[in-house]
mmCIF file of C-alpha atoms in Angstrom:
data_model
loop_
_atom_site.group_PDB
_atom_site.id
_atom_site.type_symbol
_atom_site.label_atom_id
_atom_site.label_comp_id
_atom_site.label_asym_id
_atom_site.label_seq_id
_atom_site.Cartn_x
_atom_site.Cartn_y
_atom_site.Cartn_z
ATOM 1 C CA UNK R 1306 -66.221 36.732 -38.406
ATOM 2 C CA UNK R 1307 -66.210 33.374 -37.365
ATOM 3 C CA UNK R 1308 -63.599 32.570 -39.745
ATOM 4 C CA UNK R 1309 -61.610 35.573 -38.184
ATOM 5 C CA UNK R 1310 -61.737 34.288 -34.856
ATOM 6 C CA UNK R 1311 -60.857 30.506 -35.777
ATOM 7 C CA UNK R 1312 -57.620 32.448 -37.470
ATOM 8 C CA UNK R 1313 -56.859 34.010 -34.622
ATOM 9 C CA UNK R 1314 -56.950 31.077 -31.968
ATOM 10 C CA UNK R 1315 -55.072 29.207 -34.436
ATOM 11 C CA UNK R 1316 -52.582 31.667 -34.961
ATOM 12 C CA UNK R 1317 -52.365 31.941 -31.117
ATOM 13 C CA UNK R 1318 -51.659 28.478 -30.364
ATOM 14 C CA UNK R 1319 -49.225 27.823 -33.146
ATOM 15 C CA UNK R 1320 -47.274 30.947 -31.462
ATOM 16 C CA UNK R 1321 -47.590 29.281 -27.489
ATOM 17 C CA UNK R 1322 -46.845 26.039 -29.707
ATOM 18 C CA UNK R 1323 -43.307 27.566 -31.236
ATOM 19 C CA UNK R 1324 -42.943 29.751 -27.929
ATOM 20 C CA UNK R 1325 -43.025 26.093 -25.751
ATOM 21 C CA UNK R 1326 -40.840 24.460 -28.613
ATOM 22 C CA UNK R 1327 -38.792 27.155 -29.692
ATOM 23 C CA UNK R 1328 -35.151 27.946 -28.886
ATOM 24 C CA UNK R 1329 -33.053 30.980 -28.040
ATOM 25 C CA UNK R 1330 -29.829 31.306 -28.812
ATOM 26 C CA UNK R 1331 -29.150 30.370 -25.482
ATOM 27 C CA UNK R 1332 -30.505 27.056 -25.844
ATOM 28 C CA UNK R 1333 -28.310 26.360 -28.682
ATOM 29 C CA UNK R 1334 -25.196 26.115 -26.733
ATOM 30 C CA UNK R 1335 -25.202 22.646 -24.915
ATOM 31 C CA UNK R 1336 -25.485 22.533 -21.663
ATOM 32 C CA UNK R 1337 -22.090 22.237 -19.437
ATOM 33 C CA UNK R 1338 -21.725 19.095 -17.119
ATOM 34 C CA UNK R 1339 -21.406 20.146 -13.482
ATOM 35 C CA UNK R 1340 -17.872 19.572 -12.459
ATOM 36 C CA UNK R 1341 -17.849 17.502 -9.945
ATOM 37 C CA UNK R 1342 -15.671 18.047 -6.659
ATOM 38 C CA UNK R 1343 -11.986 16.760 -7.198
ATOM 39 C CA UNK R 1344 -10.971 14.489 -4.500
ATOM 40 C CA UNK R 1345 -7.597 15.063 -3.103
ATOM 41 C CA UNK R 1346 -4.730 12.301 -3.637
ATOM 42 C CA UNK R 1347 -4.314 12.119 0.083
ATOM 43 C CA UNK R 1348 -7.947 11.293 0.407
ATOM 44 C CA UNK R 1349 -7.899 9.114 -2.449
ATOM 45 C CA UNK R 1350 -5.066 6.873 -0.474
ATOM 46 C CA UNK R 1351 -6.405 7.225 2.803
ATOM 47 C CA UNK R 1352 -9.812 6.246 1.543
ATOM 48 C CA UNK R 1353 -8.076 2.872 -0.198
ATOM 49 C CA UNK R 1354 -6.222 2.228 3.291
ATOM 50 C CA UNK R 1355 -9.081 2.903 5.550
ATOM 51 C CA UNK R 1356 -10.836 -0.009 3.265
ATOM 52 C CA UNK R 1357 -8.070 -2.646 3.450
ATOM 53 C CA UNK R 1358 -7.980 -5.139 6.178
ATOM 54 C CA UNK R 1359 -4.595 -6.532 6.955
ATOM 55 C CA UNK R 1360 -3.572 -8.859 9.724
ATOM 56 C CA UNK R 1361 -0.368 -6.645 10.063
ATOM 57 C CA UNK R 1362 -2.355 -4.035 11.333
ATOM 58 C CA UNK R 1363 -4.938 -5.886 13.518
ATOM 59 C CA UNK R 1364 -3.696 -5.345 16.785
ATOM 60 C CA UNK R 1365 -1.633 -1.196 16.406
ATOM 61 C CA UNK R 1366 -3.046 0.238 13.138
ATOM 62 C CA UNK R 1367 -0.947 3.833 12.276
ATOM 63 C CA UNK R 1368 -2.852 6.902 12.365
ATOM 64 C CA UNK R 1369 -3.257 8.873 9.254
ATOM 65 C CA UNK R 1370 -0.620 11.146 10.109
ATOM 66 C CA UNK R 1371 2.093 7.918 10.297
ATOM 67 C CA UNK R 1372 1.177 6.973 6.609
ATOM 68 C CA UNK R 1373 0.388 10.259 5.149
ATOM 69 C CA UNK R 1374 3.746 11.170 3.650
ATOM 70 C CA UNK R 1375 4.694 8.214 2.440
ATOM 71 C CA UNK R 1376 3.366 8.066 -0.790
ATOM 72 C CA UNK R 1377 4.996 11.196 -1.944
ATOM 73 C CA UNK R 1378 8.119 10.200 -1.030
ATOM 74 C CA UNK R 1379 7.645 7.038 -2.364
ATOM 75 C CA UNK R 1380 6.737 8.501 -5.911
ATOM 76 C CA UNK R 1381 9.824 11.032 -5.740
ATOM 77 C CA UNK R 1382 12.064 7.857 -4.948
ATOM 78 C CA UNK R 1383 10.822 6.180 -7.843
ATOM 79 C CA UNK R 1384 11.126 9.346 -10.248
ATOM 80 C CA UNK R 1385 14.625 9.260 -9.008
ATOM 81 C CA UNK R 1386 14.991 5.680 -10.747
ATOM 82 C CA UNK R 1387 15.044 4.317 -7.547
ATOM 83 C CA UNK R 1388 13.668 0.887 -7.346
ATOM 84 C CA UNK R 1389 10.751 -0.974 -4.538
ATOM 85 C CA UNK R 1390 13.524 -3.065 -3.485
ATOM 86 C CA UNK R 1391 15.950 -0.226 -2.850
ATOM 87 C CA UNK R 1392 12.961 2.052 -1.004
ATOM 88 C CA UNK R 1393 12.244 -0.837 1.111
ATOM 89 C CA UNK R 1394 15.571 -2.199 2.187
ATOM 90 C CA UNK R 1395 17.997 0.640 1.864
ATOM 91 C CA UNK R 1396 15.594 3.847 1.746
ATOM 92 C CA UNK R 1397 14.224 4.046 4.680
ATOM 93 C CA UNK R 1398 10.698 4.498 3.310
ATOM 94 C CA UNK R 1399 9.771 0.699 4.132
ATOM 95 C CA UNK R 1400 5.892 1.638 6.001
ATOM 96 C CA UNK R 1401 6.572 1.251 9.781
ATOM 97 C CA UNK R 1402 6.317 3.192 12.947
ATOM 98 C CA UNK R 1403 7.646 2.877 16.407
ATOM 99 C CA UNK R 1404 4.181 0.973 17.744
ATOM 100 C CA UNK R 1405 3.313 -0.559 13.891
ATOM 101 C CA UNK R 1406 4.397 -2.427 11.096
ATOM 102 C CA UNK R 1407 3.228 -3.682 7.889
ATOM 103 C CA UNK R 1408 3.884 -7.390 6.336
ATOM 104 C CA UNK R 1409 5.647 -7.209 2.976
ATOM 105 C CA UNK R 1410 3.049 -8.323 1.043
ATOM 106 C CA UNK R 1411 0.648 -6.082 2.668
ATOM 107 C CA UNK R 1412 3.439 -3.278 2.245
ATOM 108 C CA UNK R 1413 3.324 -3.798 -1.789
ATOM 109 C CA UNK R 1414 -0.078 -3.087 -1.479
ATOM 110 C CA UNK R 1415 -0.096 -0.005 0.844
ATOM 111 C CA UNK R 1416 2.869 1.322 -1.999
ATOM 112 C CA UNK R 1417 0.320 0.276 -5.121
ATOM 113 C CA UNK R 1418 -2.226 2.389 -3.039
ATOM 114 C CA UNK R 1419 0.111 5.316 -2.848
ATOM 115 C CA UNK R 1420 1.503 5.170 -6.519
ATOM 116 C CA UNK R 1421 -2.021 4.853 -8.038
ATOM 117 C CA UNK R 1422 -3.274 8.126 -5.656
ATOM 118 C CA UNK R 1423 -0.342 9.845 -6.340
ATOM 119 C CA UNK R 1424 2.095 9.078 -9.306
ATOM 120 C CA UNK R 1425 -0.217 6.879 -11.106
ATOM 121 C CA UNK R 1426 2.166 6.938 -14.407
ATOM 122 C CA UNK R 1427 4.467 4.973 -12.417
ATOM 123 C CA UNK R 1428 2.136 2.528 -11.356
ATOM 124 C CA UNK R 1429 2.884 0.330 -14.348
ATOM 125 C CA UNK R 1430 6.625 0.307 -13.482
ATOM 126 C CA UNK R 1431 6.016 -0.753 -9.961
ATOM 127 C CA UNK R 1432 3.875 -3.605 -10.786
ATOM 128 C CA UNK R 1433 6.179 -4.924 -13.301
ATOM 129 C CA UNK R 1434 8.858 -4.696 -10.591
ATOM 130 C CA UNK R 1435 6.948 -6.502 -8.394
ATOM 131 C CA UNK R 1436 5.990 -9.148 -10.614
ATOM 132 C CA UNK R 1437 9.434 -9.911 -11.800
ATOM 133 C CA UNK R 1438 10.521 -10.495 -7.984
ATOM 134 C CA UNK R 1439 7.336 -12.563 -7.464
ATOM 135 C CA UNK R 1440 5.647 -10.438 -5.093
ATOM 136 C CA UNK R 1441 2.568 -9.816 -6.887
#
């Protein structure tokens, strides 16, 4: 009788151990990583702008609404083959408004922030042009 009891206890322990360590078909599927919330290009751009501390905006800083259209317009112009110089000098895409302006070096940095957020595939082109002109 004692032998049967020990066998039953041992069998129960083994089954319990197997149940705790065992796996079902669902356990064989690798855990899917939780999707991180995607951040919009607008938010990426504006977050970068808010972290910038530029002298030309010390007295009057543009609102987010003043800035938000620039990156897409820059990307469109770059995609059409225009240069940074053309965008800023002839294309009407220099970042300024009726009561705020941006120094050239800071405008170049702002452009890079916009390109990084909106059209990162064009970043190397912009960096190359700015370097060639001595502006970066």
